[in-house]
Amino acid sequence: MALDETLNVARSNEARPLVEVRGLRRSFDLSKPWLNRLIERSGRVSLTAVDGVDFSIREGETYALVGESGSGKSTIARMVVGLLPPSAGSVEIDGTDVWGKKSPDQERRMRRKIQMIFQDPFASLNPRWRVGAIIAEPIKAFGLIADASDRAERVGELLSLVGLDPRDGQKFPHEFSGGQRQRIAIARALASDPKFIVCDEPTSALDVSVQAQVLNLLRDLQQRLGLTYLFISHNLAVVRHVATRVGVLYLGRLVEEAPAAELFAAPQHPYTKMLLEAVPDIDMEGKERLAIAGEIPNPVTPPPGCHFHPRCPARLSGCDRDIPMPQHVGNATVRCHLFDPR
Ligand code: SF4
């Protein structure tokens, strides 16, 4: 690890948690209407998308949540930013409970600190607005700059910050490429001067050639502005590029959490090992790459005990009955009976 990377990790280890997620849970009621259930003699159906997730993110850190689709990562992102209420648990950002009772002023101050960058930059930008108006909107909404010419100047600064021309503010979103549109979305997210940004698959909709540019931009901005990121991705190669810590999700449960360098060097949980074996990697040239075995089960009827047991090559006799509890293994936290001292 390079010296500046080591210093960054050491600094982020000293920093206090900016984000604290405790016992986060979210279920969705998928039941048919009452009359249908009565006629069909069927019961209620519920899906637990997130099942008791805990993690914290220190200031200046990039915490990545990874997992296959259906693992609950985007549901967690939406609960963390305040778009979807949890069924249980709490989210605290900079000491403020996101879902707690607050005065309108406290709510405004908290909203200003949190922003989100979405997967599809075209869908997240209003196609009828000029780019300048899109970026100025949070500045107006939070009453940050009253004077119109000062606001226009700030929009120009933000466009330059993300590598675009200040004159691009006169154009419409459809006049830009996918990568440039994601830059505009980033400029808009920065307009309220946030501390914490949730990046939900920010490069998945982009060509491979521009993915690295956008990831490098996010990393530069983090260093220049002291930002903290929650980075949601199904792509471990992308996560390796940006993350300080990584949480691996499987069917709504966090199965392994560790500093990124350690997780990639020595994964502990059988599922993490399986995910890593499937990652395209330049170091693995010539080696056989294993596909992820089996499919993620239906979350409406998850397997009992350890949810991963039907796909696990290291399964033990009680794995289909007992839910594994988090165990500390070095700097990692792992939910697997292989590490249970009992
Ligand atoms: Fe495999 Fe059992 Fe560990 Fe689950 S708890 S990952 S089934 S060994």
Coordinates of C-alpha atoms and ligand atoms in Angstrom, one line a residue:
M1 CA 0.0 0.0 0.0
A2 CA 1.4 3.5 -0.9
L3 CA 2.4 5.9 1.9
D4 CA -0.4 8.4 1.2
E5 CA -3.0 5.6 1.1
T6 CA -1.7 4.3 4.4
L7 CA -2.0 7.8 5.9
N8 CA -5.5 8.2 4.5
V9 CA -6.6 4.9 6.1
A10 CA -4.9 5.8 9.4
R11 CA -6.7 9.3 9.3
S12 CA -10.0 7.7 8.6
N13 CA -9.5 5.2 11.4
E14 CA -9.1 8.1 13.8
A15 CA -12.1 10.0 12.6
R16 CA -15.4 9.8 14.4
P17 CA -18.4 8.1 12.8
L18 CA -20.4 10.5 10.7
V19 CA -23.1 7.8 9.9
E20 CA -24.4 5.2 12.4
V21 CA -26.9 2.6 11.2
R22 CA -28.3 0.4 13.9
G23 CA -30.6 -2.6 13.6
L24 CA -32.0 -1.4 10.3
R25 CA -34.9 -3.5 9.0
R26 CA -37.4 -3.1 6.2
S27 CA -40.3 -5.4 5.3
F28 CA -42.8 -4.9 2.5
D29 CA -46.3 -6.2 2.6
L30 CA -47.0 -8.0 -0.7
S31 CA -50.4 -9.4 0.4
K32 CA -53.3 -9.5 -1.9
P33 CA -56.4 -7.4 -0.9
W34 CA -58.3 -8.7 2.0
L35 CA -61.3 -10.0 -0.1
N36 CA -59.0 -12.0 -2.4
R37 CA -57.2 -13.6 0.6
L38 CA -60.6 -14.5 2.1
I39 CA -61.8 -16.2 -1.2
E40 CA -58.5 -17.9 -1.9
R41 CA -58.0 -18.8 1.8
S42 CA -54.5 -17.4 1.6
G43 CA -52.5 -15.6 4.2
R44 CA -50.5 -12.4 4.3
V45 CA -47.2 -12.3 2.3
S46 CA -44.3 -10.2 3.5
L47 CA -40.8 -9.7 2.1
T48 CA -37.9 -8.7 4.4
A49 CA -35.6 -6.8 2.2
V50 CA -33.3 -5.6 5.0
D51 CA -32.9 -7.8 8.1
G52 CA -31.1 -6.1 11.0
V53 CA -28.2 -4.3 9.4
D54 CA -25.6 -2.4 11.5
F55 CA -22.7 -0.3 10.2
S56 CA -21.0 3.0 10.8
I57 CA -19.1 5.3 8.4
R58 CA -16.3 7.5 9.6
E59 CA -15.7 11.0 8.3
G60 CA -13.8 11.0 5.0
E61 CA -14.4 7.3 4.5
T62 CA -15.9 5.4 1.5
Y63 CA -18.1 2.6 2.8
A64 CA -19.1 0.2 0.1
L65 CA -22.1 -2.1 0.3
V66 CA -21.9 -4.9 -2.2
G67 CA -24.1 -7.8 -3.1
E68 CA -26.1 -9.4 -5.9
S69 CA -29.3 -7.8 -7.0
G70 CA -32.0 -8.4 -4.4
S71 CA -29.6 -8.3 -1.5
G72 CA -31.1 -5.1 -0.2
K73 CA -28.4 -2.5 -0.9
S74 CA -30.6 0.1 -2.6
T75 CA -33.3 -0.3 0.0
I76 CA -30.6 0.5 2.7
A77 CA -29.5 3.5 0.6
R78 CA -33.0 4.9 0.4
M79 CA -33.5 4.5 4.2
V80 CA -30.2 6.1 4.9
V81 CA -31.0 9.3 2.9
G82 CA -34.5 9.6 4.2
L83 CA -36.5 8.5 1.1
L84 CA -37.9 5.2 2.6
P85 CA -38.9 4.8 6.3
P86 CA -37.4 1.7 8.0
S87 CA -39.7 -0.9 9.7
A88 CA -37.2 -0.9 12.6
G89 CA -33.8 0.5 13.6
S90 CA -32.2 3.9 13.3
V91 CA -30.0 6.0 11.1
E92 CA -28.0 8.8 12.6
I93 CA -26.1 11.3 10.5
D94 CA -23.7 13.7 12.2
G95 CA -25.7 13.2 15.5
T96 CA -29.1 13.7 13.9
D97 CA -31.6 10.9 13.8
V98 CA -32.8 10.8 10.1
W99 CA -36.2 9.3 11.1
G100 CA -36.6 11.0 14.4
K101 CA -38.9 13.9 15.2
K102 CA -37.4 17.3 14.2
S103 CA -38.3 20.9 13.8
P104 CA -38.5 22.1 10.1
D105 CA -35.2 24.0 10.6
Q106 CA -33.4 20.9 11.9
E107 CA -34.9 18.9 9.0
R108 CA -33.6 21.5 6.5
R109 CA -30.1 21.5 8.0
M110 CA -30.0 17.7 8.0
R111 CA -31.2 17.4 4.3
R112 CA -28.5 19.9 3.2
K113 CA -25.8 17.6 4.6
I114 CA -27.0 14.5 2.7
Q115 CA -27.2 14.1 -1.1
M116 CA -27.6 11.1 -3.4
I117 CA -26.2 10.3 -6.9
F118 CA -28.3 7.8 -8.8
Q119 CA -27.5 5.1 -11.3
D120 CA -29.2 6.6 -14.3
P121 CA -28.0 10.2 -14.8
F122 CA -30.5 10.9 -17.5
A123 CA -33.5 9.9 -15.4
S124 CA -32.2 11.9 -12.4
L125 CA -32.0 15.2 -14.4
N126 CA -35.1 17.2 -15.5
P127 CA -34.9 17.1 -19.3
R128 CA -36.8 20.4 -19.7
W129 CA -34.4 22.4 -17.5
R130 CA -31.1 23.9 -18.5
V131 CA -28.2 22.4 -16.7
G132 CA -27.6 25.8 -14.9
A133 CA -31.1 25.7 -13.5
I134 CA -30.8 22.0 -12.4
I135 CA -27.6 22.8 -10.5
A136 CA -28.9 26.0 -9.0
E137 CA -32.1 24.3 -7.7
P138 CA -30.6 23.0 -4.4
I139 CA -28.9 26.4 -3.8
K140 CA -32.3 28.1 -4.1
A141 CA -34.2 25.5 -2.2
F142 CA -31.8 25.7 0.8
G143 CA -31.6 29.6 0.5
L144 CA -27.8 29.5 0.2
I145 CA -27.2 32.3 -2.3
A146 CA -30.0 34.9 -2.7
D147 CA -28.4 37.0 -5.5
A148 CA -29.0 35.6 -9.0
S149 CA -25.6 36.6 -10.5
D150 CA -23.7 35.2 -7.4
R151 CA -25.7 32.0 -7.9
A152 CA -24.8 31.8 -11.6
E153 CA -21.2 32.2 -10.6
R154 CA -21.4 29.4 -8.1
V155 CA -23.0 27.1 -10.7
G156 CA -20.0 27.9 -13.0
E157 CA -17.6 27.0 -10.2
L158 CA -19.4 23.7 -9.7
L159 CA -19.3 22.8 -13.4
S160 CA -15.6 23.5 -13.4
L161 CA -15.2 21.4 -10.3
V162 CA -16.6 18.4 -12.1
G163 CA -14.5 19.0 -15.2
L164 CA -17.2 20.7 -17.4
D165 CA -17.2 24.2 -19.0
P166 CA -19.1 26.9 -17.0
R167 CA -20.9 27.7 -20.3
D168 CA -22.4 24.2 -20.3
G169 CA -24.9 25.6 -17.9
Q170 CA -26.8 27.0 -20.9
K171 CA -27.3 23.6 -22.4
F172 CA -30.0 20.9 -21.8
P173 CA -29.1 17.4 -20.4
H174 CA -29.8 15.6 -23.7
E175 CA -26.8 17.5 -25.3
F176 CA -24.4 15.6 -23.1
S177 CA -22.9 12.1 -23.1
G178 CA -23.7 9.6 -20.3
G179 CA -20.5 10.4 -18.4
Q180 CA -21.0 14.1 -18.7
R181 CA -24.6 13.8 -17.5
Q182 CA -23.2 11.9 -14.4
R183 CA -20.8 14.8 -13.9
I184 CA -23.8 17.2 -13.9
A185 CA -25.6 15.0 -11.4
I186 CA -22.5 15.2 -9.2
A187 CA -22.3 19.0 -9.5
R188 CA -26.0 19.2 -8.5
A189 CA -25.3 16.9 -5.5
L190 CA -22.4 19.2 -4.4
A191 CA -24.5 22.4 -4.8
S192 CA -25.9 22.2 -1.2
D193 CA -22.4 21.8 0.2
P194 CA -23.1 18.3 1.6
K195 CA -20.9 16.3 4.0
F196 CA -22.3 12.8 3.1
I197 CA -23.2 11.5 -0.4
V198 CA -24.9 8.2 -1.1
C199 CA -23.7 6.9 -4.5
D200 CA -26.2 4.3 -5.8
E201 CA -24.4 2.3 -8.6
P202 CA -23.1 5.6 -10.0
T203 CA -21.2 4.0 -12.9
S204 CA -23.3 1.0 -13.7
A205 CA -25.1 2.7 -16.6
L206 CA -21.9 4.1 -18.1
D207 CA -19.5 2.8 -20.7
V208 CA -16.5 1.0 -19.3
S209 CA -14.3 3.7 -20.8
V210 CA -15.9 6.5 -18.7
Q211 CA -16.5 4.5 -15.5
A212 CA -12.9 5.0 -14.3
Q213 CA -13.1 8.8 -15.1
V214 CA -16.2 9.2 -12.9
L215 CA -14.7 7.1 -10.1
N216 CA -11.5 9.2 -10.2
L217 CA -13.6 12.3 -10.1
L218 CA -15.5 11.1 -7.0
R219 CA -12.2 10.3 -5.3
D220 CA -10.7 13.7 -6.1
L221 CA -13.7 15.5 -4.9
Q222 CA -13.6 13.4 -1.7
Q223 CA -10.0 14.5 -1.0
R224 CA -10.6 18.2 -1.9
L225 CA -13.9 18.6 -0.1
G226 CA -13.6 16.1 2.8
L227 CA -16.7 14.1 1.7
T228 CA -17.9 10.9 3.1
Y229 CA -19.5 8.3 0.8
L230 CA -21.8 5.3 1.0
F231 CA -21.1 3.5 -2.2
I232 CA -23.6 1.0 -3.4
S233 CA -22.4 -1.5 -6.1
H234 CA -22.8 -5.0 -7.3
N235 CA -19.4 -4.7 -9.0
L236 CA -16.4 -5.7 -6.8
A237 CA -13.9 -4.5 -9.3
V238 CA -15.4 -1.0 -8.9
V239 CA -15.6 -1.3 -5.1
R240 CA -11.9 -2.2 -5.0
H241 CA -11.1 1.0 -6.8
V242 CA -12.9 3.3 -4.3
A243 CA -13.7 1.7 -0.9
T244 CA -12.1 2.2 2.5
R245 CA -14.4 -0.4 4.2
V246 CA -16.7 -2.9 2.6
G247 CA -19.9 -4.5 3.8
V248 CA -21.1 -7.7 1.9
L249 CA -24.8 -8.2 1.9
Y250 CA -26.7 -11.4 1.3
L251 CA -30.5 -11.5 1.3
G252 CA -30.8 -8.4 3.5
R253 CA -28.1 -9.5 6.1
L254 CA -24.6 -8.1 6.3
V255 CA -22.5 -11.3 6.2
E256 CA -19.0 -9.8 6.2
E257 CA -17.6 -6.3 7.0
A258 CA -13.9 -5.5 6.8
P259 CA -11.4 -2.8 5.7
A260 CA -11.3 -3.0 1.9
A261 CA -7.6 -4.0 1.6
E262 CA -8.1 -6.9 4.0
L263 CA -11.4 -8.1 2.5
F264 CA -9.8 -8.3 -1.0
A265 CA -6.6 -9.9 0.3
A266 CA -8.2 -12.4 2.7
P267 CA -12.0 -12.8 2.5
Q268 CA -13.5 -14.8 5.3
H269 CA -17.1 -15.6 4.6
P270 CA -17.8 -18.3 2.0
Y271 CA -20.1 -15.9 0.1
T272 CA -17.4 -13.2 -0.1
K273 CA -14.9 -15.8 -1.4
M274 CA -17.4 -16.9 -4.0
L275 CA -18.0 -13.2 -5.1
L276 CA -14.2 -12.5 -5.3
E277 CA -13.5 -15.7 -7.3
A278 CA -15.9 -14.4 -10.0
V279 CA -14.3 -10.9 -10.3
P280 CA -12.4 -10.3 -13.5
D281 CA -8.9 -9.4 -12.3
I282 CA -5.7 -8.6 -14.2
D283 CA -3.7 -10.6 -11.6
M284 CA -5.8 -13.7 -12.3
E285 CA -4.7 -13.9 -16.0
G286 CA -4.3 -17.5 -16.9
K287 CA -6.2 -18.7 -13.8
E288 CA -9.6 -20.3 -14.1
R289 CA -12.3 -18.0 -12.9
L290 CA -15.3 -19.6 -11.1
A291 CA -18.8 -18.4 -11.7
I292 CA -21.0 -17.6 -8.7
A293 CA -22.7 -21.0 -8.0
G294 CA -26.5 -21.1 -7.7
E295 CA -29.0 -18.3 -7.7
I296 CA -30.0 -15.9 -5.0
P297 CA -33.2 -17.5 -3.4
N298 CA -36.6 -15.9 -3.5
P299 CA -36.5 -13.3 -0.7
V300 CA -40.2 -13.9 0.1
T301 CA -39.3 -17.4 1.3
P302 CA -35.6 -17.1 2.3
P303 CA -33.9 -20.3 3.4
P304 CA -33.9 -20.8 7.2
G305 CA -30.8 -20.5 9.4
C306 CA -28.0 -19.1 7.4
H307 CA -29.7 -17.7 4.2
F308 CA -26.6 -18.8 2.2
H309 CA -26.7 -22.4 3.2
P310 CA -28.2 -23.9 -0.1
R311 CA -25.2 -22.4 -2.1
C312 CA -22.5 -22.8 0.5
P313 CA -19.6 -25.2 -0.3
A314 CA -18.5 -25.1 3.4
R315 CA -22.0 -25.8 5.0
L316 CA -22.1 -27.4 8.5
S317 CA -24.8 -29.5 10.0
G318 CA -26.6 -26.7 11.9
C319 CA -26.4 -24.1 9.1
D320 CA -29.9 -24.7 7.8
R321 CA -31.4 -24.2 11.3
D322 CA -29.4 -21.6 13.3
I323 CA -28.9 -18.0 12.3
P324 CA -25.2 -17.1 12.5
M325 CA -24.4 -14.2 14.8
P326 CA -21.7 -11.6 14.0
Q327 CA -18.2 -12.7 15.1
H328 CA -15.0 -10.7 15.1
V329 CA -12.2 -12.2 13.0
G330 CA -9.2 -9.9 13.1
N331 CA -10.5 -6.6 11.8
A332 CA -13.4 -8.2 10.0
T333 CA -16.9 -9.0 11.3
V334 CA -18.3 -12.2 9.8
R335 CA -21.7 -13.9 10.2
C336 CA -20.8 -17.6 9.7
H337 CA -20.9 -20.6 11.9
L338 CA -17.4 -21.5 10.8
F339 CA -16.2 -18.7 13.1
D340 CA -18.7 -19.3 15.9
P341 CA -16.6 -20.3 19.0
R342 CA -19.4 -22.5 20.3
Ligands
SF4_1 FE1 -21.8 -21.6 5.0 FE2 -22.8 -22.3 7.3 FE3 -21.2 -20.2 7.1 FE4 -23.6 -20.1 6.2 S1 -23.0 -20.3 8.3 S2 -21.8 -19.4 5.2 S3 -23.9 -22.2 5.4 S4 -20.7 -22.4 6.7

